[in-house]
mmCIF file of C-alpha atoms in Angstrom:
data_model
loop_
_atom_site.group_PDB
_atom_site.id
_atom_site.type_symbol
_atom_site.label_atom_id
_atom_site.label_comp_id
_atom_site.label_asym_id
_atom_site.label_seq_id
_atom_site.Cartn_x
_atom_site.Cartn_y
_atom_site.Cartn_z
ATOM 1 C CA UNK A 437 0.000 0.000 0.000
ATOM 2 C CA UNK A 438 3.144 2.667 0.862
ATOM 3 C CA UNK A 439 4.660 1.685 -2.141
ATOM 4 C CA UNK A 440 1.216 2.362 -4.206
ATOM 5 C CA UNK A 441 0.730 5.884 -2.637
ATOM 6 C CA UNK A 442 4.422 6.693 -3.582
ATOM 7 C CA UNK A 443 3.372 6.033 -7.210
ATOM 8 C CA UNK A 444 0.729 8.045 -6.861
ATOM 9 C CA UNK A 445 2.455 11.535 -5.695
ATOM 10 C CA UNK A 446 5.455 10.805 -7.720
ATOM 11 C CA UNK A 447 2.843 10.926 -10.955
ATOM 12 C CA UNK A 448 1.285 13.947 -9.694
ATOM 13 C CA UNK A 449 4.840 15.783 -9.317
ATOM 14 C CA UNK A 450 5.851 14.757 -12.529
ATOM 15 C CA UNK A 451 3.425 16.800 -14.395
ATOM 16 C CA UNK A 452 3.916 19.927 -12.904
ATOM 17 C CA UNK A 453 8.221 19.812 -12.899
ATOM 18 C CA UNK A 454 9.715 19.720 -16.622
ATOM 19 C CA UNK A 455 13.151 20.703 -15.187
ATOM 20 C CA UNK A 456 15.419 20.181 -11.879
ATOM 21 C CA UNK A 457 18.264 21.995 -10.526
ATOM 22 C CA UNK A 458 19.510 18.408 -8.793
ATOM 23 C CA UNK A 459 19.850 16.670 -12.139
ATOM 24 C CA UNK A 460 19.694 16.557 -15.886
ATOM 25 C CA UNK A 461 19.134 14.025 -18.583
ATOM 26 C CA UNK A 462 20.425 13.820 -22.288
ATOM 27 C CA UNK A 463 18.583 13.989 -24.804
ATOM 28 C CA UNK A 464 15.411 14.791 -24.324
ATOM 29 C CA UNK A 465 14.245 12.524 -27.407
ATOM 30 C CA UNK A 466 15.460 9.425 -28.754
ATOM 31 C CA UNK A 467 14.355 8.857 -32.021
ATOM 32 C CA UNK A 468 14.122 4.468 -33.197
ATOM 33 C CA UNK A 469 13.722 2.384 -35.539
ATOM 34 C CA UNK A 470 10.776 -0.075 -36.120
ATOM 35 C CA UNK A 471 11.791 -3.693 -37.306
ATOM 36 C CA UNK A 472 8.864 -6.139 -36.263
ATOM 37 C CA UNK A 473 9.549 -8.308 -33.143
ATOM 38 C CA UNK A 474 13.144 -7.028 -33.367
ATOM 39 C CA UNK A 475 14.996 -6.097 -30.334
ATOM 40 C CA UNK A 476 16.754 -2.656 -29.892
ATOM 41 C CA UNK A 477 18.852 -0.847 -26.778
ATOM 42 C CA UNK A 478 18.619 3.248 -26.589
ATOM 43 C CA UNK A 479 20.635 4.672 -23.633
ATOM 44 C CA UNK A 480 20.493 8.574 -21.974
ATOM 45 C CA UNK A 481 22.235 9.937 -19.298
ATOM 46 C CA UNK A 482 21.458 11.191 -16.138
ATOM 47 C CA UNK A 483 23.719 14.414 -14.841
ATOM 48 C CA UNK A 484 24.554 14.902 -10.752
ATOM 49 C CA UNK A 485 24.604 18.381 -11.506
ATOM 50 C CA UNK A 486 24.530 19.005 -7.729
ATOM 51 C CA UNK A 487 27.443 16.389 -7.063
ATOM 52 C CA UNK A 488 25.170 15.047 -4.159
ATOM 53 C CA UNK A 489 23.990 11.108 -3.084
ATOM 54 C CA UNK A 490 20.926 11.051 -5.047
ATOM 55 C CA UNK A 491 18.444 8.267 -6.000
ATOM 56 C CA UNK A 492 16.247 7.734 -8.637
ATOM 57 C CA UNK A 493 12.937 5.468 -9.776
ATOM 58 C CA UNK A 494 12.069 4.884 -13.058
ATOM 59 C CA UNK A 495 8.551 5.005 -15.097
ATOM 60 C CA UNK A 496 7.269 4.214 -18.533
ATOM 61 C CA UNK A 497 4.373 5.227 -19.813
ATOM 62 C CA UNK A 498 2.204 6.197 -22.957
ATOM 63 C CA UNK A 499 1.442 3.984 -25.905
ATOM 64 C CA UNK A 500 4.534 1.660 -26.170
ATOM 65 C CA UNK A 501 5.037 1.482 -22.634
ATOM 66 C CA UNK A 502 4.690 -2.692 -22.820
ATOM 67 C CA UNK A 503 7.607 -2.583 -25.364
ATOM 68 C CA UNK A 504 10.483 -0.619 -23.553
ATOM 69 C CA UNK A 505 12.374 -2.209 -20.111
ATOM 70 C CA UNK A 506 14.741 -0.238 -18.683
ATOM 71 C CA UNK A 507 17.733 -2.326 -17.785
ATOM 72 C CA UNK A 508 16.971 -1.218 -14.072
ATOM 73 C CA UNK A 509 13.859 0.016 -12.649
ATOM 74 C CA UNK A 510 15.838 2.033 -9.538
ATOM 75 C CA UNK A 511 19.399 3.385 -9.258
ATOM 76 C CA UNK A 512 21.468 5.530 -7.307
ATOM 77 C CA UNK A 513 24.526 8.167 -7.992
ATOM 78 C CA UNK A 514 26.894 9.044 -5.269
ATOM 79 C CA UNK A 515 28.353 12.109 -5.018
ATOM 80 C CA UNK A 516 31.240 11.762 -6.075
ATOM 81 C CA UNK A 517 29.841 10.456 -9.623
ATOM 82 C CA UNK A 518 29.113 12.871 -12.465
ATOM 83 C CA UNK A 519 26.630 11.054 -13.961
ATOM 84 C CA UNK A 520 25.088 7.598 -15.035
ATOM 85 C CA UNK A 521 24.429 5.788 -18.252
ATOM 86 C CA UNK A 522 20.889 4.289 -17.906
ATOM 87 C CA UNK A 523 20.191 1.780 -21.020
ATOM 88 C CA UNK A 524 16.377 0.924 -22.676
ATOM 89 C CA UNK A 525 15.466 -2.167 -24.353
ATOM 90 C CA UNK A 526 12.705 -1.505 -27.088
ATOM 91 C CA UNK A 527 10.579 -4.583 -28.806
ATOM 92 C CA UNK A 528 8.818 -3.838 -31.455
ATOM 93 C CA UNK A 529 5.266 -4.983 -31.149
ATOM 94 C CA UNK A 530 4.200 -7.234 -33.951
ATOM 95 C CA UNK A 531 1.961 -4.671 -35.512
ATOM 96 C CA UNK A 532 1.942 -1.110 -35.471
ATOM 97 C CA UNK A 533 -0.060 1.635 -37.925
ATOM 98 C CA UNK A 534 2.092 3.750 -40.174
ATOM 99 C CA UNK A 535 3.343 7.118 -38.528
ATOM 100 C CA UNK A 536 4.726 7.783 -35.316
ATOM 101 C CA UNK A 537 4.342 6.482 -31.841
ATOM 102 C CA UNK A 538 6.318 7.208 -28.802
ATOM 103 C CA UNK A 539 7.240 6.169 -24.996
ATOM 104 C CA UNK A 540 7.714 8.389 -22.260
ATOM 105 C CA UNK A 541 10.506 7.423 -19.976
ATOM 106 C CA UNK A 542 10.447 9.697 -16.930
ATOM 107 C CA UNK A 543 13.250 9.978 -14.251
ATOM 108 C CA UNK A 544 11.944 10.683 -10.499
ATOM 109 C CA UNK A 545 14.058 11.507 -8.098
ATOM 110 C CA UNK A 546 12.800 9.873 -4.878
ATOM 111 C CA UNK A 547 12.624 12.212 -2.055
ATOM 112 C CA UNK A 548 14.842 12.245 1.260
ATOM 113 C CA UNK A 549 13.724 11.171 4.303
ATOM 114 C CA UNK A 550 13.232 14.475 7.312
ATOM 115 C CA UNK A 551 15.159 13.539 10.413
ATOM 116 C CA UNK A 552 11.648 12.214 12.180
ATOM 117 C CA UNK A 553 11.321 9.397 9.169
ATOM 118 C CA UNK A 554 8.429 11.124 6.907
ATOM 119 C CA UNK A 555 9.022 11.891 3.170
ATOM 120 C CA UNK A 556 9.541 15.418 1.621
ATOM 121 C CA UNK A 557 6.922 15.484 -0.738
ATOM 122 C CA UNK A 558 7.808 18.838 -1.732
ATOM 123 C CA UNK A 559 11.516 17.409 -3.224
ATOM 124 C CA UNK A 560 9.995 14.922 -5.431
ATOM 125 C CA UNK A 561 10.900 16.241 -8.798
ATOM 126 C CA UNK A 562 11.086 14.311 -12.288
ATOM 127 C CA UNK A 563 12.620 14.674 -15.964
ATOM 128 C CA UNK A 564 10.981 12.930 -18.949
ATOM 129 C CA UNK A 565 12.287 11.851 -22.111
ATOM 130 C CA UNK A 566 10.514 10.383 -25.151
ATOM 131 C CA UNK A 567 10.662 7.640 -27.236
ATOM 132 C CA UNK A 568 9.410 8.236 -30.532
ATOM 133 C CA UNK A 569 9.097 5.202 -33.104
ATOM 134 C CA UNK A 570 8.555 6.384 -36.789
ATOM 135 C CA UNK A 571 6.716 2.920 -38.647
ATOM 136 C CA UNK A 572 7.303 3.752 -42.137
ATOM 137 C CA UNK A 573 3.941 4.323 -44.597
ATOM 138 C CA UNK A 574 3.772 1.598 -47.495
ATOM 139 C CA UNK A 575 5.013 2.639 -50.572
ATOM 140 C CA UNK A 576 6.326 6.297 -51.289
ATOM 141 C CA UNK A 577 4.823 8.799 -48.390
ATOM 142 C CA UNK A 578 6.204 12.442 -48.098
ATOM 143 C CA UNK A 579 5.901 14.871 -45.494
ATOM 144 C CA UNK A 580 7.267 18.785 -45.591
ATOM 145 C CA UNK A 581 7.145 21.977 -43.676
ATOM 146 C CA UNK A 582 8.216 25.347 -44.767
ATOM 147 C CA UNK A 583 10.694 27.788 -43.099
ATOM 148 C CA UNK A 584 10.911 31.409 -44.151
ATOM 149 C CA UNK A 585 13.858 33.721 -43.047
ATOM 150 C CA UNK A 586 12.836 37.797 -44.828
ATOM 151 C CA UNK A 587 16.233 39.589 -45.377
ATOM 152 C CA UNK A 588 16.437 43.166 -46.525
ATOM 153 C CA UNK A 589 16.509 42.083 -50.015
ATOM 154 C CA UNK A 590 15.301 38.422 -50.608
ATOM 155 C CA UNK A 591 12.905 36.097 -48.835
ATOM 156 C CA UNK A 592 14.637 32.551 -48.479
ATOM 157 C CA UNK A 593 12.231 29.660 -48.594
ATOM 158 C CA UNK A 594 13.773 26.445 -47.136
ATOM 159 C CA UNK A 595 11.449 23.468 -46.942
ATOM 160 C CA UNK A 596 12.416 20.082 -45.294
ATOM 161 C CA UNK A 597 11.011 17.305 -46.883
ATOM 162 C CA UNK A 598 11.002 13.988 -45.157
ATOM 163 C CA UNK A 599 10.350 10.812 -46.717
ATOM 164 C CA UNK A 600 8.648 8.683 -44.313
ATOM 165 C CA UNK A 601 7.541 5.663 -46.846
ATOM 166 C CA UNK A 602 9.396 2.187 -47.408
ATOM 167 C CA UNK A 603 10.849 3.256 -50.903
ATOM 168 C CA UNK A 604 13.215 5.633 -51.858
ATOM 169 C CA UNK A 605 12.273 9.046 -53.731
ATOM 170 C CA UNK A 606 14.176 9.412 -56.782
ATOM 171 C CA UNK A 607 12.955 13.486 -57.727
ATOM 172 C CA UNK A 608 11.620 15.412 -55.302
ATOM 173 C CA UNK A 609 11.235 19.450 -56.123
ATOM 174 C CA UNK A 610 9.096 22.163 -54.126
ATOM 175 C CA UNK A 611 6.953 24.881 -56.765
ATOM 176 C CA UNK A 612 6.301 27.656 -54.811
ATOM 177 C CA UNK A 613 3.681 30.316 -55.424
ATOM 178 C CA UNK A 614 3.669 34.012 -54.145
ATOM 179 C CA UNK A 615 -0.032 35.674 -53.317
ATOM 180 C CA UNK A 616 -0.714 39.010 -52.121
ATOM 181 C CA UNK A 617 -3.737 39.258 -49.152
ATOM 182 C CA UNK A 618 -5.905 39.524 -52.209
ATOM 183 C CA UNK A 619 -5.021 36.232 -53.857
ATOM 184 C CA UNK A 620 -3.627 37.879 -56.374
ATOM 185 C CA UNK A 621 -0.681 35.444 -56.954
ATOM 186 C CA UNK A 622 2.574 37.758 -58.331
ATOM 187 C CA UNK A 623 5.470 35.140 -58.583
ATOM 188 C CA UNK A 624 6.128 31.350 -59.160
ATOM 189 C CA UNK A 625 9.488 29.970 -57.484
ATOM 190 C CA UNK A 626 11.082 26.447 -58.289
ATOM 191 C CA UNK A 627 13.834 24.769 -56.261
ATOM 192 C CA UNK A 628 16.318 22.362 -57.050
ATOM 193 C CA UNK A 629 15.770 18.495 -57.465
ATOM 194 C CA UNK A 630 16.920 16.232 -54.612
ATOM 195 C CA UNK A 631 16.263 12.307 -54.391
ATOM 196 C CA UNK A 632 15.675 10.950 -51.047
ATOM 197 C CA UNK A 633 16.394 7.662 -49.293
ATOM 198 C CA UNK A 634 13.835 5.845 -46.986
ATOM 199 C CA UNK A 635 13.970 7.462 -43.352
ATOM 200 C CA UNK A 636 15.733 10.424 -44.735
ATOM 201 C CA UNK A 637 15.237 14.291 -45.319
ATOM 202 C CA UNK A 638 16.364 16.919 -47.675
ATOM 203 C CA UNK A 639 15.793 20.803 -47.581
ATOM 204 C CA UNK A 640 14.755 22.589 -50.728
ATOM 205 C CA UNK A 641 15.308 25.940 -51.156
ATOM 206 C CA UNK A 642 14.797 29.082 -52.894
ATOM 207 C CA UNK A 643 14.853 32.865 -52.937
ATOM 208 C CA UNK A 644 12.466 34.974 -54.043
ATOM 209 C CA UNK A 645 14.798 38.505 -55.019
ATOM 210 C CA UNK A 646 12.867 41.561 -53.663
ATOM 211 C CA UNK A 647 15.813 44.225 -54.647
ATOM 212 C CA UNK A 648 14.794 46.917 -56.648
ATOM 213 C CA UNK A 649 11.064 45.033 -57.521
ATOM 214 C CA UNK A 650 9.007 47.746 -56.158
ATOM 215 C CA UNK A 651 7.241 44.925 -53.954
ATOM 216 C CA UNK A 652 5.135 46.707 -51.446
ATOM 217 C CA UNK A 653 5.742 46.271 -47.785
ATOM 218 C CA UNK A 654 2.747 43.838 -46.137
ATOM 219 C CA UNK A 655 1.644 40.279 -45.986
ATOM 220 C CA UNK A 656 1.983 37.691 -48.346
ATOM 221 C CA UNK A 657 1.285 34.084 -48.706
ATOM 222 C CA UNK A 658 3.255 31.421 -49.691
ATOM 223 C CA UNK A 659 1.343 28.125 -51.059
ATOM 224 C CA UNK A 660 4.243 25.363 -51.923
ATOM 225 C CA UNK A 661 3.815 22.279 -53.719
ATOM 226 C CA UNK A 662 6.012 19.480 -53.121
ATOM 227 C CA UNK A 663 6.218 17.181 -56.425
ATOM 228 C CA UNK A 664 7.737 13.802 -55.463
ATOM 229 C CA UNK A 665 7.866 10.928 -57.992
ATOM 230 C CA UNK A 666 4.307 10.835 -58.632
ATOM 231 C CA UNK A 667 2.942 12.219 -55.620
ATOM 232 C CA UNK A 668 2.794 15.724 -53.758
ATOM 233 C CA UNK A 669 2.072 17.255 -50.554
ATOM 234 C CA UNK A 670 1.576 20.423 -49.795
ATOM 235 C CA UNK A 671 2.367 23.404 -47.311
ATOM 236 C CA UNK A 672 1.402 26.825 -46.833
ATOM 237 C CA UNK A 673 2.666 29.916 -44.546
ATOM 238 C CA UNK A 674 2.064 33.972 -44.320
ATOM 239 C CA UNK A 675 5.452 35.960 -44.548
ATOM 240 C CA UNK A 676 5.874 39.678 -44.150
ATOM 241 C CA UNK A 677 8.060 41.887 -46.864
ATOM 242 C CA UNK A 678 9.548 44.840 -45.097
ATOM 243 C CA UNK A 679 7.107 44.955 -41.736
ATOM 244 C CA UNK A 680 7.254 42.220 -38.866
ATOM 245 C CA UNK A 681 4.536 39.863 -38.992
ATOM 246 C CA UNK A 682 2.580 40.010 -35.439
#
């Protein structure tokens, strides 16, 4: 029953700390691969950025939290030690949707005793890191997003383009159309081509020239079409010429 209620607050703390002066943990993400049944380690590290005798639980949850076992449930490090490699073994499950699923691994620091034997509650404080587990779509499957840096005298549009299918991408290329808040669309943009390997990314990029082109100060649109193999996605974003966009 004590060791049930202990749960209990240390899930309650955990929600409401996302950082601790005691400790840290690297990274904050750990990004895997999915091979059916197949058996993979991750590993992180935990900081004594305090140098002092600390000791720690651990806790899995979310949707693949049957799947990963850390390689110890509790640990300690003394003061003396500057940190501690903790290790993860991920299964994959048998079966699991196209797209991305995750873990959340969280690090609780269990609380000090007060000289009359009762916990602290109020030292209780936890880190989480998550698993995330990309299962690859059938086939060729793109996804982008679109970046846009305004300089005195261009606009540079970089979009990363990740191919999250089980076949490679042999031509990928972004068009990229220019409106006005009218719709009134007043240049086309192309980038480069780029092929791109299963699991992989690329950034295309272009520049739209705005020296000397009488092109008002305001908002614009962009509207970009990603052309890959014989599919396309596509991403849009408002940009500001000459004005910061609020």
């Amino acid at each position: 029953m004590e060791i049930n209620k202990f749960y209990f607050i240390c899930i309650t703390v955990v929600l409401l700390i996302r950082f601790s002066s005691g400790f840290g943990m690297t990274p904050a993400e750990i990004m895997g691969t999915y091979s059916p049944g197949e058996v993979r380690t991750y590993s992180f590290e935990v900081v004594n950025t305090e140098k002092q005798d600390l000791d720690f639980v651990i806790l899995v949850t979310g949707e693949l939290n049957q799947s990963v076992s850390p390689d110890e449930v509790s640990f300690s490090i003394p003061s003396g030690v500057p940190s501690k490699e903790v290790t993860l073994s991920f299964t994959s499950p048998p079966k699991l949707k196209p797209g991305k699923h995750s873990a959340e691994i969280t690090v609780l620091q269990v609380p000090k005793k007060s000289s009359n034997g009762g916990t602290i509650v109020n030292s209780l404080i936890g880190l989480t890191l998550r698993l995330n587990i990309d299962v690859p779509y059938p086939g060729k499957y793109a996804e982008a997003s679109l970046n846009i840096a305004d300089n005195p005298d261009s606009i540079y549009f970089v979009i990363p383009v990740f191919n999250k299918g089980d076949l490679g991408i042999a031509r990928s290329k972004a068009l990229i159309d220019i409106y006005t808040p009218l719709n009134e669309k007043i240049i086309s943009l192309n980038t480069g081509e780029s092929t791109i390997a299963p699991g992989n990314s690329v950034e295309l990029v272009a520049t739209w020239d705005t020296k000397d082109k009488n092109i008002p100060a305001g908002r614009y649109r962009a509207v970009v079409a990603v052309l890959y193999d014989e599919e396309s996605v596509t991403v849009e974003k408002e940009f500001s010429v000459g004005e910061t966009l609020l």
